[in-house]
Each structure stands twice: as structure tokens, then as C-alpha cells.
Short mmCIF file of C-alpha atoms in Angstrom, two decimals:
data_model
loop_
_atom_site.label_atom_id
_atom_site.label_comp_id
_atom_site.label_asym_id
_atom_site.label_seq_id
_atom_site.Cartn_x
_atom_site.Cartn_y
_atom_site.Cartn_z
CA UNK A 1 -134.58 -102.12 81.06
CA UNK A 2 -136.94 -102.04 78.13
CA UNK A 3 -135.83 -103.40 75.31
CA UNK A 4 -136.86 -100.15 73.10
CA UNK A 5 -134.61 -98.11 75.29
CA UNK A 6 -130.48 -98.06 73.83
CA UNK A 7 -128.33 -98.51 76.74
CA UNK A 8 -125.58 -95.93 77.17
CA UNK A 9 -124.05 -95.13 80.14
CA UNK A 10 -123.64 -91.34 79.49
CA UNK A 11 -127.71 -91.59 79.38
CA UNK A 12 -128.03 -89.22 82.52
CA UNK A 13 -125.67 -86.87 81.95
CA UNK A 14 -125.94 -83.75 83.56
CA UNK A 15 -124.53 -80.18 83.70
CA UNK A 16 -124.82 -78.07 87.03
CA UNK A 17 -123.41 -74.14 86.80
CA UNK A 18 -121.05 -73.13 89.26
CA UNK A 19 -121.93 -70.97 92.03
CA UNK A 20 -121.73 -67.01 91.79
CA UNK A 21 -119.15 -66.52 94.42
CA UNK A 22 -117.09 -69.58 92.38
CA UNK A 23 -117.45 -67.83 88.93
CA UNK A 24 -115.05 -65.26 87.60
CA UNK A 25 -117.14 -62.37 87.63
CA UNK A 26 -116.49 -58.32 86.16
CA UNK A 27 -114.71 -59.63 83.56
CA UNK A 28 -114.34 -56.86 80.51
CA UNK A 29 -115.50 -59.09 77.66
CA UNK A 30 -114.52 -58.04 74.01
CA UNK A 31 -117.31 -56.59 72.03
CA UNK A 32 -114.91 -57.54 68.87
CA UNK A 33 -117.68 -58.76 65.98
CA UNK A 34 -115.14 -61.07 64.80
CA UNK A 35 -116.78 -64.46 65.54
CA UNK A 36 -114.53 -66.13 68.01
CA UNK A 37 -114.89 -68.73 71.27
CA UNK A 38 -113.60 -65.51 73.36
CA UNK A 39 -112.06 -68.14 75.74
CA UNK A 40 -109.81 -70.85 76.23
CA UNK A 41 -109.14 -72.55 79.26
CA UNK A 42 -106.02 -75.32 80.82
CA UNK A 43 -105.92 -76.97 83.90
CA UNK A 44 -104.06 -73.65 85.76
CA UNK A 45 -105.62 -70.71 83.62
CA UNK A 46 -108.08 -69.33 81.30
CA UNK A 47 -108.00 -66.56 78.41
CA UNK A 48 -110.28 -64.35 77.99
CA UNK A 49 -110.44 -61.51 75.07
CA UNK A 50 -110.42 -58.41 76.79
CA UNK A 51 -112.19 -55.09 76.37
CA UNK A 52 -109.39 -52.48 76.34
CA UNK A 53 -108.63 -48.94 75.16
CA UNK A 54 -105.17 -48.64 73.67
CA UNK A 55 -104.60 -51.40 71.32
CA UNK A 56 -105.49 -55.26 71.59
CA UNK A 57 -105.44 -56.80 74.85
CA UNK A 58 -106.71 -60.37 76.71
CA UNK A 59 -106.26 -61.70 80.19
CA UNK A 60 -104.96 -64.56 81.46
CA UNK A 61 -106.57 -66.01 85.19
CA UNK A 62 -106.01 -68.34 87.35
CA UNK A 63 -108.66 -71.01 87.90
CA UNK A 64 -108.29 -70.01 91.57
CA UNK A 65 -109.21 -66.48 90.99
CA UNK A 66 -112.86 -67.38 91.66
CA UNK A 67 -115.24 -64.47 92.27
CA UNK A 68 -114.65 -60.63 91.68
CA UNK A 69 -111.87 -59.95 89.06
CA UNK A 70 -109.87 -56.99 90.33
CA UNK A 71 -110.18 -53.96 87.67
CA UNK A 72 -106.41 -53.81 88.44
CA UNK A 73 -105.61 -56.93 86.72
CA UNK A 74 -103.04 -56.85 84.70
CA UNK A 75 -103.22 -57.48 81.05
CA UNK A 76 -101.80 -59.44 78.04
CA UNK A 77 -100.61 -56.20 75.72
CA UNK A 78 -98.66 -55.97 72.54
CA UNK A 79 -101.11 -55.71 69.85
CA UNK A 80 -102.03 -52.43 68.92
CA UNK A 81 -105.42 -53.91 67.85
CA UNK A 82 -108.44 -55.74 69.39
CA UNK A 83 -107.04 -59.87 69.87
CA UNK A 84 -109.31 -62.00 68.39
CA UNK A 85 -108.21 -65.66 69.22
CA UNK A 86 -105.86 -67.04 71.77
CA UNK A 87 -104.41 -70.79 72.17
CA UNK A 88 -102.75 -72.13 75.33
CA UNK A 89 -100.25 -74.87 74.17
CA UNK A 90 -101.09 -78.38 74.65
CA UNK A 91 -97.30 -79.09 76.44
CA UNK A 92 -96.75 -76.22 78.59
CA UNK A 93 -99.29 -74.60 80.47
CA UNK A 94 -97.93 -71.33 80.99
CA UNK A 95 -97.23 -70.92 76.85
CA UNK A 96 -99.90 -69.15 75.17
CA UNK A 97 -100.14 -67.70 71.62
CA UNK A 98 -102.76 -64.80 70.40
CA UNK A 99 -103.99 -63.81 67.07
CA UNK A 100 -105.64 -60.03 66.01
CA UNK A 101 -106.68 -57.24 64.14
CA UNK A 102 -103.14 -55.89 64.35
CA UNK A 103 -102.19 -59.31 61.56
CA UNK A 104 -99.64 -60.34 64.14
CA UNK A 105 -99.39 -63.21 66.30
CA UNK A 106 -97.33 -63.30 69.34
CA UNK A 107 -96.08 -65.77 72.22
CA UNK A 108 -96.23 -64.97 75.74
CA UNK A 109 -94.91 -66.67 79.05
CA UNK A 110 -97.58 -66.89 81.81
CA UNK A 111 -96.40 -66.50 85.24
CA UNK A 112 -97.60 -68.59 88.19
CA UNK A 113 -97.90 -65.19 90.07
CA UNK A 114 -100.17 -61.93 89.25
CA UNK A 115 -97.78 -59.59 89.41
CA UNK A 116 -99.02 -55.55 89.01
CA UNK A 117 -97.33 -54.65 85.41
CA UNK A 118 -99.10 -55.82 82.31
CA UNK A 119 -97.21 -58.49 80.51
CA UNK A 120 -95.10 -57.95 77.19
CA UNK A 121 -94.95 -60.79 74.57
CA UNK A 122 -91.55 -62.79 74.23
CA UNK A 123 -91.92 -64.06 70.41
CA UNK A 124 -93.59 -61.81 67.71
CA UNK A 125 -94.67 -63.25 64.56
CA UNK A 126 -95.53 -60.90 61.70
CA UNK A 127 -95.35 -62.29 58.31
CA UNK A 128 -99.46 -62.51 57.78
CA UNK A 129 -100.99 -59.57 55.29
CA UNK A 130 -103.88 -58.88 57.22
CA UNK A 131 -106.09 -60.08 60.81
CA UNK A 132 -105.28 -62.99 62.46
CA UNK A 133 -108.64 -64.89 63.16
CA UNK A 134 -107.41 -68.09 64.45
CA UNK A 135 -104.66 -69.32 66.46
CA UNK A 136 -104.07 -73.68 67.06
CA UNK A 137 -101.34 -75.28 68.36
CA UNK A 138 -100.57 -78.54 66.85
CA UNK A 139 -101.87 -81.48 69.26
CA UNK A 140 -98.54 -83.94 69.32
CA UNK A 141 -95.59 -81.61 68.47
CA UNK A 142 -94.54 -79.53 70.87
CA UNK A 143 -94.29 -75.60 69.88
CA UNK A 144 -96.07 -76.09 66.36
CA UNK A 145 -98.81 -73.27 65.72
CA UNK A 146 -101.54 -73.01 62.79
CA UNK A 147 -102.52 -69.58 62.37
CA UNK A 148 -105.22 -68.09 59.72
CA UNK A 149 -105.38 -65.13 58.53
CA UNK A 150 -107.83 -62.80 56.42
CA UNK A 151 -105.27 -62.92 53.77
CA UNK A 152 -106.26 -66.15 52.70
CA UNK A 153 -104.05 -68.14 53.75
CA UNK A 154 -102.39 -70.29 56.72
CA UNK A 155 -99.18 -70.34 58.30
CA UNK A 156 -97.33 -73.11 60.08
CA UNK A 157 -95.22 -71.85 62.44
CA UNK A 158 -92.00 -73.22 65.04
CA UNK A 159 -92.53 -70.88 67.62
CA UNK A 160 -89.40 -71.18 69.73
CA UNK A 161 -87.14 -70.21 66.47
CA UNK A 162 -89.75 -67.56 65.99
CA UNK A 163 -89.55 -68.93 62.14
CA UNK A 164 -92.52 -69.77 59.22
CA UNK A 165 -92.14 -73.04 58.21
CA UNK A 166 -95.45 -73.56 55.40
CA UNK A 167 -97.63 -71.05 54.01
CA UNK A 168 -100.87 -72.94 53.08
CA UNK A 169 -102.91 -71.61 50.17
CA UNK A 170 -106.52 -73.12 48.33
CA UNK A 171 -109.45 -70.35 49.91
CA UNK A 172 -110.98 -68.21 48.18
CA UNK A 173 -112.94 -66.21 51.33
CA UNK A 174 -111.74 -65.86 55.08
CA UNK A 175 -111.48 -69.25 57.32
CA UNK A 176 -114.10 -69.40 59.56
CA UNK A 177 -113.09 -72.53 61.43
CA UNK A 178 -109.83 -74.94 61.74
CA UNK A 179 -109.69 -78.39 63.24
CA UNK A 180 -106.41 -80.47 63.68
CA UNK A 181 -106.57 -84.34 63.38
CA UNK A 182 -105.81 -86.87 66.22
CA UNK A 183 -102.59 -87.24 65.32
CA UNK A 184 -101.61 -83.63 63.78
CA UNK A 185 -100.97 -84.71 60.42
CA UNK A 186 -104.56 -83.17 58.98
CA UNK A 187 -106.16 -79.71 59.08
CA UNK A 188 -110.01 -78.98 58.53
CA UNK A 189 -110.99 -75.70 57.72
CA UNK A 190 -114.77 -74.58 56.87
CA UNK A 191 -114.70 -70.74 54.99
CA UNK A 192 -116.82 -68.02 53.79
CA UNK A 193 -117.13 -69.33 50.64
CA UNK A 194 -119.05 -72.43 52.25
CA UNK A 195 -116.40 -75.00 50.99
CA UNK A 196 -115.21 -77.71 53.26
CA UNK A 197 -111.60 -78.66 53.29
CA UNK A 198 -109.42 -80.87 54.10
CA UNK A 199 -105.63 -80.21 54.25
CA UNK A 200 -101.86 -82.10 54.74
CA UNK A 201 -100.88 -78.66 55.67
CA UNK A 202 -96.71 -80.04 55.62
CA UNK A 203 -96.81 -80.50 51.94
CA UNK A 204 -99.93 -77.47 51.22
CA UNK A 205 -102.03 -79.95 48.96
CA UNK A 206 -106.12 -79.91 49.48
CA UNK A 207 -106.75 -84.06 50.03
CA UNK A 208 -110.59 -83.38 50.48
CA UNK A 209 -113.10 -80.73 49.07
CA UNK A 210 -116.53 -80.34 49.45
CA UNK A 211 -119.42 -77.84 49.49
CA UNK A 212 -120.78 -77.73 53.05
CA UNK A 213 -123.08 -75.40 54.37
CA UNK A 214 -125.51 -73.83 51.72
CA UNK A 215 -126.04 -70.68 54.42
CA UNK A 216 -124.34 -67.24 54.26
CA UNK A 217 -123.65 -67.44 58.17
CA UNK A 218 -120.57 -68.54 59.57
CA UNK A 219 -119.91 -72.49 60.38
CA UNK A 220 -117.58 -74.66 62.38
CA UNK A 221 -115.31 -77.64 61.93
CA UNK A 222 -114.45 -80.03 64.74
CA UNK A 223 -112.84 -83.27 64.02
CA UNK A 224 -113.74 -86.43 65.96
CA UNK A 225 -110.82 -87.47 68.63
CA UNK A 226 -109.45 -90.64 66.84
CA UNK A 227 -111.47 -90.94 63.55
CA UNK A 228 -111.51 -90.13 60.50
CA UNK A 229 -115.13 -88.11 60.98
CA UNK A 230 -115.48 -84.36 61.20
CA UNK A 231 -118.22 -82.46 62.57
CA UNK A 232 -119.45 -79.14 61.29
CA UNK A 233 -122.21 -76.67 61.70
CA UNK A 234 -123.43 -74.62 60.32
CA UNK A 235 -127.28 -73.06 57.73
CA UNK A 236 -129.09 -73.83 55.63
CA UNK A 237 -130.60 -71.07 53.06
CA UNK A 238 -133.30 -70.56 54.50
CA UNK A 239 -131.34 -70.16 57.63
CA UNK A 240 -131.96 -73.36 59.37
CA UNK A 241 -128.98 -74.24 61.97
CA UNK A 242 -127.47 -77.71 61.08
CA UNK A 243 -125.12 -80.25 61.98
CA UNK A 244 -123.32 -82.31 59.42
CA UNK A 245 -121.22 -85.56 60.06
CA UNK A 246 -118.73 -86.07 57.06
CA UNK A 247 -116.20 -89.12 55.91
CA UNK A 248 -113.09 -87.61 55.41
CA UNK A 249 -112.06 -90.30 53.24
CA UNK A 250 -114.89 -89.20 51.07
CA UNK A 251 -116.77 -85.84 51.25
CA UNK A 252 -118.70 -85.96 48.53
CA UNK A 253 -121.93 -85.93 50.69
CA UNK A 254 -122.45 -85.82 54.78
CA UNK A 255 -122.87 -89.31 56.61
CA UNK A 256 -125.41 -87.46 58.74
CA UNK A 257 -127.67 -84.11 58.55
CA UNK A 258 -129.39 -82.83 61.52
CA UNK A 259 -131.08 -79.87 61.42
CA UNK A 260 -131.38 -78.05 65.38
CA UNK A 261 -133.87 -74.98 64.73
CA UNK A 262 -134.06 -71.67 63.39
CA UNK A 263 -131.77 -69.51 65.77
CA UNK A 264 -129.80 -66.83 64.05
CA UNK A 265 -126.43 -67.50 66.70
CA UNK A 266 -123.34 -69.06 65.05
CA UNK A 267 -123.00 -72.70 66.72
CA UNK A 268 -119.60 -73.65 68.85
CA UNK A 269 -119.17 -77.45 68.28
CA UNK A 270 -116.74 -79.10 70.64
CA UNK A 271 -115.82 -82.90 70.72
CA UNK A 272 -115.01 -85.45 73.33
CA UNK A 273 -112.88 -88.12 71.68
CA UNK A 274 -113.31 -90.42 75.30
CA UNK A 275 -116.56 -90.29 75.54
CA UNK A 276 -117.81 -89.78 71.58
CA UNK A 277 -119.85 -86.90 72.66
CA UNK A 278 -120.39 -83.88 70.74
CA UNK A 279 -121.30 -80.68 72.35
CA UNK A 280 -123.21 -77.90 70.37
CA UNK A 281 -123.50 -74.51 72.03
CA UNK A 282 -124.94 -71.52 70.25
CA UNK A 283 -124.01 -68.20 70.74
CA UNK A 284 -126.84 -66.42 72.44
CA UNK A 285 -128.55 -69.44 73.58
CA UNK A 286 -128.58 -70.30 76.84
CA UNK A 287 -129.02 -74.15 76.42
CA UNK A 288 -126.09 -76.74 75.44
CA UNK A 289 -126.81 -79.79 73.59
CA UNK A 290 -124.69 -82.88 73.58
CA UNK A 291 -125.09 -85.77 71.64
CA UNK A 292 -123.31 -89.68 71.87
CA UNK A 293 -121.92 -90.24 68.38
CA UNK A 294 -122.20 -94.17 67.88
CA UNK A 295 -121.57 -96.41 65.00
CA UNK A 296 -121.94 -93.76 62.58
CA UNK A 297 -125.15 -92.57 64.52
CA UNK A 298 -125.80 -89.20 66.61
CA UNK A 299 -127.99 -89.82 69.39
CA UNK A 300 -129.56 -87.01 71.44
CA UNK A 301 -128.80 -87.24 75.28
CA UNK A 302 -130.14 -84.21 76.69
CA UNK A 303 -129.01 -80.74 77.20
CA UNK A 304 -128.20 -77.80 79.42
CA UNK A 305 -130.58 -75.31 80.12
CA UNK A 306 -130.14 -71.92 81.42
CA UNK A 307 -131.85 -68.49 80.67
CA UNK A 308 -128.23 -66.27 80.45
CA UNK A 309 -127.10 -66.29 76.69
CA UNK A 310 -123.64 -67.26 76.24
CA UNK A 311 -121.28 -65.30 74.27
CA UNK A 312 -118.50 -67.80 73.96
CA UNK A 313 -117.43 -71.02 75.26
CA UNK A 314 -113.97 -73.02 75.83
CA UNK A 315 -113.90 -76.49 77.17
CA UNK A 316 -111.03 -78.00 79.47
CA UNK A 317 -108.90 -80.89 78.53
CA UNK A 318 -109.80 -84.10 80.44
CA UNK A 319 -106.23 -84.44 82.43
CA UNK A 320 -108.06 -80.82 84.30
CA UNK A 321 -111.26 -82.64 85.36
CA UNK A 322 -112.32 -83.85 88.67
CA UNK A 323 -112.74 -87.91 88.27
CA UNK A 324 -113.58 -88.39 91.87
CA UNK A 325 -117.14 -86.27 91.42
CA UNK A 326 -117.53 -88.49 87.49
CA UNK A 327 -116.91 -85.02 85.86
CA UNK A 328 -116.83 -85.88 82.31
CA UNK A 329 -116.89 -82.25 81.09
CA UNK A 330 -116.35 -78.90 82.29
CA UNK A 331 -117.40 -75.82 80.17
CA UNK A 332 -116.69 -72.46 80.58
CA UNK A 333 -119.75 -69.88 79.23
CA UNK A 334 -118.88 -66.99 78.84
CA UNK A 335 -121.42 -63.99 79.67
CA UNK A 336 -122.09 -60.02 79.82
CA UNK A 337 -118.97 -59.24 82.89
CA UNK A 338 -118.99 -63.26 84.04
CA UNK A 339 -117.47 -66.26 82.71
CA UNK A 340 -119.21 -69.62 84.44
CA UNK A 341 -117.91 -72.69 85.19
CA UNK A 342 -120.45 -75.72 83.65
CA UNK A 343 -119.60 -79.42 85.36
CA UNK A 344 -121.29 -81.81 83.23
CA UNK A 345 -121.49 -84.95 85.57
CA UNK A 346 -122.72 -89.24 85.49
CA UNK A 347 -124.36 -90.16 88.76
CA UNK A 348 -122.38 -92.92 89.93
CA UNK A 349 -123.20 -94.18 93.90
CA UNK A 350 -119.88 -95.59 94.16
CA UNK A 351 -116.97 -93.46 95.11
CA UNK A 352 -114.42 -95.49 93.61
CA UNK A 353 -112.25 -94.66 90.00
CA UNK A 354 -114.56 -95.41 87.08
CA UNK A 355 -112.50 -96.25 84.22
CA UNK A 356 -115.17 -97.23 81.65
CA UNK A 357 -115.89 -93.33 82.12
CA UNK A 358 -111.85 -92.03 81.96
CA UNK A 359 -110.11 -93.75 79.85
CA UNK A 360 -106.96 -93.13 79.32
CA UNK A 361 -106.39 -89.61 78.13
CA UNK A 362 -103.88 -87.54 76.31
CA UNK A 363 -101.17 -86.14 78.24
CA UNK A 364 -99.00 -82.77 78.57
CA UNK A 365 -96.15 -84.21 77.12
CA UNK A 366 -95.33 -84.09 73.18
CA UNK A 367 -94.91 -86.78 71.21
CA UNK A 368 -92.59 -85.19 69.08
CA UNK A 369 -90.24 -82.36 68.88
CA UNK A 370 -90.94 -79.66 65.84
CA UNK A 371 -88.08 -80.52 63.88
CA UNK A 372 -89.19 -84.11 63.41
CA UNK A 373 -92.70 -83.25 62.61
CA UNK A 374 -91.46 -80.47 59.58
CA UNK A 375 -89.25 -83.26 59.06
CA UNK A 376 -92.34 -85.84 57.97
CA UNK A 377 -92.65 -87.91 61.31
CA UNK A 378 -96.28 -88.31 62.54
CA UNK A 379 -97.20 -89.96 65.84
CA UNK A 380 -100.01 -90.34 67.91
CA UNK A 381 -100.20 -88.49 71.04
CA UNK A 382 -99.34 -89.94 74.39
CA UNK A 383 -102.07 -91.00 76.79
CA UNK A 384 -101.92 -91.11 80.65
CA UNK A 385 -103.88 -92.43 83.11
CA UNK A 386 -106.34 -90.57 85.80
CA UNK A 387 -106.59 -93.22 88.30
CA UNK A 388 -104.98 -91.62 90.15
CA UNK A 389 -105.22 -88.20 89.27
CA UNK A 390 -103.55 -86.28 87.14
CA UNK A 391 -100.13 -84.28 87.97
CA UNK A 392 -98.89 -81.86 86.10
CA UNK A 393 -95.36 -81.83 84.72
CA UNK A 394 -93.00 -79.06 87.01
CA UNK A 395 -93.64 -75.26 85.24
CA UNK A 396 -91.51 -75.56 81.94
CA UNK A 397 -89.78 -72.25 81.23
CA UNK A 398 -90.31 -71.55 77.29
CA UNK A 399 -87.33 -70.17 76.01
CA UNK A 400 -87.31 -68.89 72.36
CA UNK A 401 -84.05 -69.26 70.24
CA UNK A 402 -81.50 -67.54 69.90
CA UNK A 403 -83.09 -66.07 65.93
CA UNK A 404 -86.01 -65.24 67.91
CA UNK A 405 -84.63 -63.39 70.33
CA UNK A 406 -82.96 -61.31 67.82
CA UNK A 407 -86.17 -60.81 66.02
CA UNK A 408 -87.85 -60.10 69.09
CA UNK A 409 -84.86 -57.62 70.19
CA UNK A 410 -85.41 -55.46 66.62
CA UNK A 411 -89.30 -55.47 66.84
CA UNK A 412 -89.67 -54.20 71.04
CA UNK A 413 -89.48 -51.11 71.84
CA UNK A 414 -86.95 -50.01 74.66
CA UNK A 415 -88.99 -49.95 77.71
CA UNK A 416 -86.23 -47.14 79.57
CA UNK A 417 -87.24 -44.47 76.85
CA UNK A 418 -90.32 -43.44 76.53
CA UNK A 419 -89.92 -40.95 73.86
CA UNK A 420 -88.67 -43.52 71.11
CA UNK A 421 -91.43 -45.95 72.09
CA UNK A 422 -93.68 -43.74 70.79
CA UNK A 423 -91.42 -43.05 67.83
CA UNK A 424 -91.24 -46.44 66.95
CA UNK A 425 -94.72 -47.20 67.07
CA UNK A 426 -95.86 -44.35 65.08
CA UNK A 427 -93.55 -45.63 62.67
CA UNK A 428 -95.02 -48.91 63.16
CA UNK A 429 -98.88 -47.77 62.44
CA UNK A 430 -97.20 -46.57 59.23
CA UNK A 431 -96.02 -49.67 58.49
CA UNK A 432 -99.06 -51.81 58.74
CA UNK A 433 -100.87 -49.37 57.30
CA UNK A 434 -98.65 -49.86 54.09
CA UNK A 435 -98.48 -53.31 54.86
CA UNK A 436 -102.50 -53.57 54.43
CA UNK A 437 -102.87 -52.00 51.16
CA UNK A 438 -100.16 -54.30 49.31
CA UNK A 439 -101.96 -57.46 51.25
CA UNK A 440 -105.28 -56.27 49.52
CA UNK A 441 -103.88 -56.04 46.12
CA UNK A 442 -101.70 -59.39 46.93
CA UNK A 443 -105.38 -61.10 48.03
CA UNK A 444 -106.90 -59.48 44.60
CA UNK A 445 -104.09 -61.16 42.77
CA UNK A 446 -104.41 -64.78 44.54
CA UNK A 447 -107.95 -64.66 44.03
CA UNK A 448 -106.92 -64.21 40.40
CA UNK A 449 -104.64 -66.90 40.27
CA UNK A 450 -106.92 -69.41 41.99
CA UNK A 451 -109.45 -68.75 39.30
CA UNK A 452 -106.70 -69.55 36.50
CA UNK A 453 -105.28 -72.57 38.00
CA UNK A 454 -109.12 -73.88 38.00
CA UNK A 455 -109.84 -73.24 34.63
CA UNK A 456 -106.38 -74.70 33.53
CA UNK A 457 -107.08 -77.68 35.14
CA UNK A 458 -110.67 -77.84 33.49
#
């Protein structure tokens, strides 16, 4: 090999779309203009934000499921406005939590089966002022959930007592993207008002600030598996898509700039902590770049091309892959009525497990309870090994408290009579609708306070 060339072995990497017949196709994407992913995926299933009359709604499908989706799918309802994010937790596989319009978030059970009857949420959180934009779960605590809100503000939440644990204040415009750490102790957040932060989200104090992005459009955060590096994109003002590396130990300028082109699409950054490769997909492109991140360099590998614009993208964790074909990546573009499966690949002639390309990855099972996390404990999450393959853990049944259910027991209607359901949520709609003009007055009055604080401490 020539000297001039850097050797790397994820040189030839490769991405191949799935076949028609083993997409998901008539899917009813949401034309929501909130900017979201649209999709998430897990080994077993994938979200997808649905395009439904009657309230908010997304689907949940089996990876199986390949080819036509049945219009008679039945739906994830509950909101009675459009969802706009949805997070399947890292532990259990059939637990997945939604965010929308309706400034609720709510936890449903997934069943292994498609039944016929749409499926009714069995935790409802409701203590944000207005929409729900994004939805995380925390990435070593089992049934820990970020969620942020329009109102300003964050929300840590233990989702089987159905309780708010940690309201996190500090922005001054809507979060546009949120990034947890390696080890769940940190929160990134990029925001409208082009600030980059850095959070220890138990205690609400801002460790890192910066100005990021100088362009009106939206931007991204992604942190970088077990660093302390963050990714974001994002414009420049004249509108130039970028990609900044940052020290989160010090963020008074980017370690690296890179600027991609002049497309006006938001771009989707997505990280591979195994493999230190960053993946940048923007929306209406129909290429994906990826890049090896290396000693505090970003080389360019190559990318995916394709001439179908994607409207979102979700990536699945590495314990879902296929090692025996070298699948390193699997992405899942979402189109107009189709979401496509993208293998991204390293020719290898031998058929044997390559373990410089898996490492050892994380697992499905927590590495703490949510109790001990609120309580200060911080851990790193635990890794398993695809040499053999990986096996799930048996279903786990999520069963909310015993406060939860309560909650849950006051806020659900009663199925059996149809005439109060429709009593109650009339009342509801009344509700929020009260509910929405106190949380623009309370986001008038934190903007206010903000402002004081920061000329106090001038």
C-alpha cells in the first residue's frame, strides 16, 4: 500500500438498499413540520410517526413485516395531537415512550402480536406547558426518560412511578436537539437561539456554554460513544451546512469545522461509538455521508448515494446487526409511503467472526436501577459480546407502579361508555387549551427571569 494512502479498515465501506419486496412499504408518513427523525428502530420493531385524522397517532412494526403495510394496521393512539418524537427504551424492547403537539408524553407496552384494536397508552405524563419535541431514554438506567418541551424546559422523568423527578431550566428558544453521554450522567442540547449546551441534568446546572451555529436553521447534537467530543450540525449565515467537532471540557471554540455544501435540508447526525464513524444524512438528500473520526481528525470515507430524498432516518443498535454478512450499520430512510432498510457493509472473504470490526457492544440490560441514578450513582453501561450472536433477554413485561396506575386510572377514559368518553375529552380540550395560555405567559415570565439572573450576575 502506498505510503500516502492512511490505512483504515472501514476504507471500503459500503451501503446497499434493501430490496422493494423487503422494505416496509404504504406507510402513512407524518407531514408534521416539526423537525423530527420520524423513526426509530430496535432489534424487533420500528416507529414510525403516523399520518392520522383524529388526534396524534404512530405505528409500531415488526421488522418482519417486510413489504405492503396493511391500511388496517393498528395504531399507537392517545394523543389528541400529531406525535412528534418517539423513543424505544434501551432495556426492554417492547417499552416505548412518545412526545407531541398534545404537551403530553406517554408510555406504551408493545405486543409481540398485531392484534386488530389500536393500542391505548399505560403511563401518561402531563406536567409539560406546551409540545413535546423530543423524547430520550437515559442509556444505563433503566426506565429514565429526558423529554423537551416548547416550554423551555426539560423534564427527567421515572417512568414506571409515572413521577417528575428534575425540571431542567437555562434556554431561552425551543431545543432543537438532545444528546445523552456514554455513561448518562451528561445532556447536550443545541436550541433556537444557536447556543450550545452542556448539562448535569440531576443537579440542573449548565457545565458548558457556547455559541454554535451562526445559521437561523435548525442543528443537531450527537455525542461521541465514549468521549468527551460532541458532534453538531448545523449553518452558517450565509446558509452553508456544517459540521462542528467540540471539547466538552472546553467549548469555547470547535476542535474541527467542516463545511458539506449549500443544501437547505436540516442534517441528521448519528454516531457509531465502535467504529468512530459519524454518519450525516440530510433531509431531502438522497446521499449519506460517513466519516472515521481519528485522533481528533474527521476523515471522509465515502458515502451513500441514491436519487429518493429521505425524510427521516433512525439507525439500529449494534446487538440488532447481522455480524456474519460484516454489517457494521443498518439505516432505516424513511421516504414518501416507504421506509428502506440501508446495510452498510466491510468486504471481508473470510466467513469467520471479525472482532476488530464488533467489538464488544452495549447490551439490553441496565446498569442501574432509577432510584440509584436520582440517587447520584453513575456507571458505565454493560457491554456484551456478538461472537456469537446476540440473544435477546425473554419479553420483559413493564409494569408501572402502583402511583401510576392511579394516575393513569383518573386520566383514561372508561372504554364501556362511550358517552362520557366524549365528555371527558371535551373537557380535556378545555383544559389544555387553558393549560396553553398560562404556559405562554409562564414562558414570557422565564424569559424574563433569565434575562435578570444574567444581568445580576454581570
Amino acid at each position: 500500500m502506498s505510503r500516502f494512502v492512511r490505512a483504515s479498515k472501514y476504507r471500503h465501506v459500503y451501503g446497499t438498499a434493501a430490496r422493494r419486496e423487503l422494505s416496509y412499504d404504504n406507510v402513512k408518513v407524518s407531514g408534521n413540520a416539526w423537525d423530527t427523525n420520524l423513526v426509530k428502530v430496535n432489534p424487533k420493531f420500528f416507529s414510525l410517526n403516523w399520518n392520522s385524522s383524529g388526534g396524534g397517532a404512530f405505528a409500531v412494526i415488526p421488522l418482519s413485516m417486510t413489504g405492503k403495510i396493511s391500511d388496517a394496521l393498528p395504531l399507537y393512539r392517545g394523543h389528541s395531537a400529531a406525535v412528534l418524537d418517539t423513543d424505544f427504551s434501551p432495556f426492554n424492547d417492547n417499552l416505548i415512550a412518545s412526545g407531541a403537539e398534545d404537551s403530553k408524553v406517554f408510555l406504551y407496552s408493545i405486543p409481540d402480536e398485531i392484534g386488530e384494536v389500536d393500542i391505548e397508552p399505560v403511563v401518561r405524563l402531563n406536567s409539560h406547558g406546551r409540545k413535546v419535541g423530543q423524547v430520550l431514554f437515559n442509556p444505563v438506567a433503566e426506565n429514565v426518560l429526558l423529554s423537551a418541551s416548547a416550554d423551555l424546559t426539560m423534564k427527567l422523568w421515572d417512568v414506571e412511578k409515572g413521577v417528575e423527578k428534575q425540571e431542567i431550566t437555562g434556554h431561552m428558544e425551543v431545543v432543537q436537539g438532545v444528546t445523552w453521554n456514554y455513561n448518562g450522567s451528561l445532556v447536550a442540547t443545541t436550541c433556537r437561539d444557536k447556543k450550545l449546551r452542556v448539562f448535569d441534568v440531576r443537579s440542573n446546572k449548565v457545565v458548558q456554554i457556547a455559541d454554535g451555529h451562526a445559521g437561523v436553521k435548525g442543528s443537531r447534537v450527537v455525542w461521541m460513544g465514549n468521549t468527551d467530543r460532541i458532534a453538531t450540525t448545523g449553518f452558517s449565515k450565509m446558509s452553508d451546512r456544517q459540521v462542528y467537532v467540540w471539547d466538552t471540557a472546553n467549548l469555547a471554540t470547535p476542535l474541527k469545522t467542516n463545511n458539506l455544501d449549500t443544501s437547505s435540508g436540516v442534517v441528521m447526525p448519528f454516531y457509531d461509538g465502535d467504529s468512530n464513524m459519524l454518519y450525516l444524512a440530510g433531509k431531502g438528500d438522497g446521499n449519506i455521508r460517513y466519516y472515521e473520526y481519528e485522533n481528533d481528525e474527521m476523515f471522509s470515507l465515502s458515502e451513500y448515494g441514491s436519487n429518493v430524498p429521505q425524510r427521516g432516518l433512525g439507525f439500529m443498535p449494534k446487538r440488532g446487526l447481522n455480524v456474519n454478512d460484516c454489517e457494521i450499520a443498518r439505516a432505516y430512510k424513511v421516504s414518501n409511503g416507504i421506509v428502506e432498510p440501508i446495510s452498510f457493509t466491510v468486504p471481508r472473504k473470510s466467513d469467520s467472526f471479525q472482532s476488530d470490526l464488533f467489538p464488544d457492544c452495549i447490551g439490553d440490560e441496565p446498569s442501574l436501577t432509577a432510584d440509584a441514578w436520582f440517587g447520584g450513582e453513575t456507571a458505565d453501561p454493560k457491554l456484551v459480546s456478538l461472537e456469537k450472536g446476540f440473544s435477546a433477554s425473554v419479553k420483559k413485561e413493564f409494569v408501572a407502579s402502583v402511583a401510576a396506575q392511579a394516575a393513569e386510572d383518573i386520566v383514561a377514559p372508561l372504554k364501556s361508555d362511550k358517552d362520557y368518553q366524549e365528555a371527558y375529552h371535551k373537557l380535556r380540550q378545555e383544559n389544555d387549551d387553558l393549560k396553553n395560555q398560562i404556559a405562554q405567559k409562564d414562558v414570557k415570565i422565564r424569559l424574563l427571569e433569565v434575562q435578570l439572573e444574567q444581568l445580576s450576575s454581570a
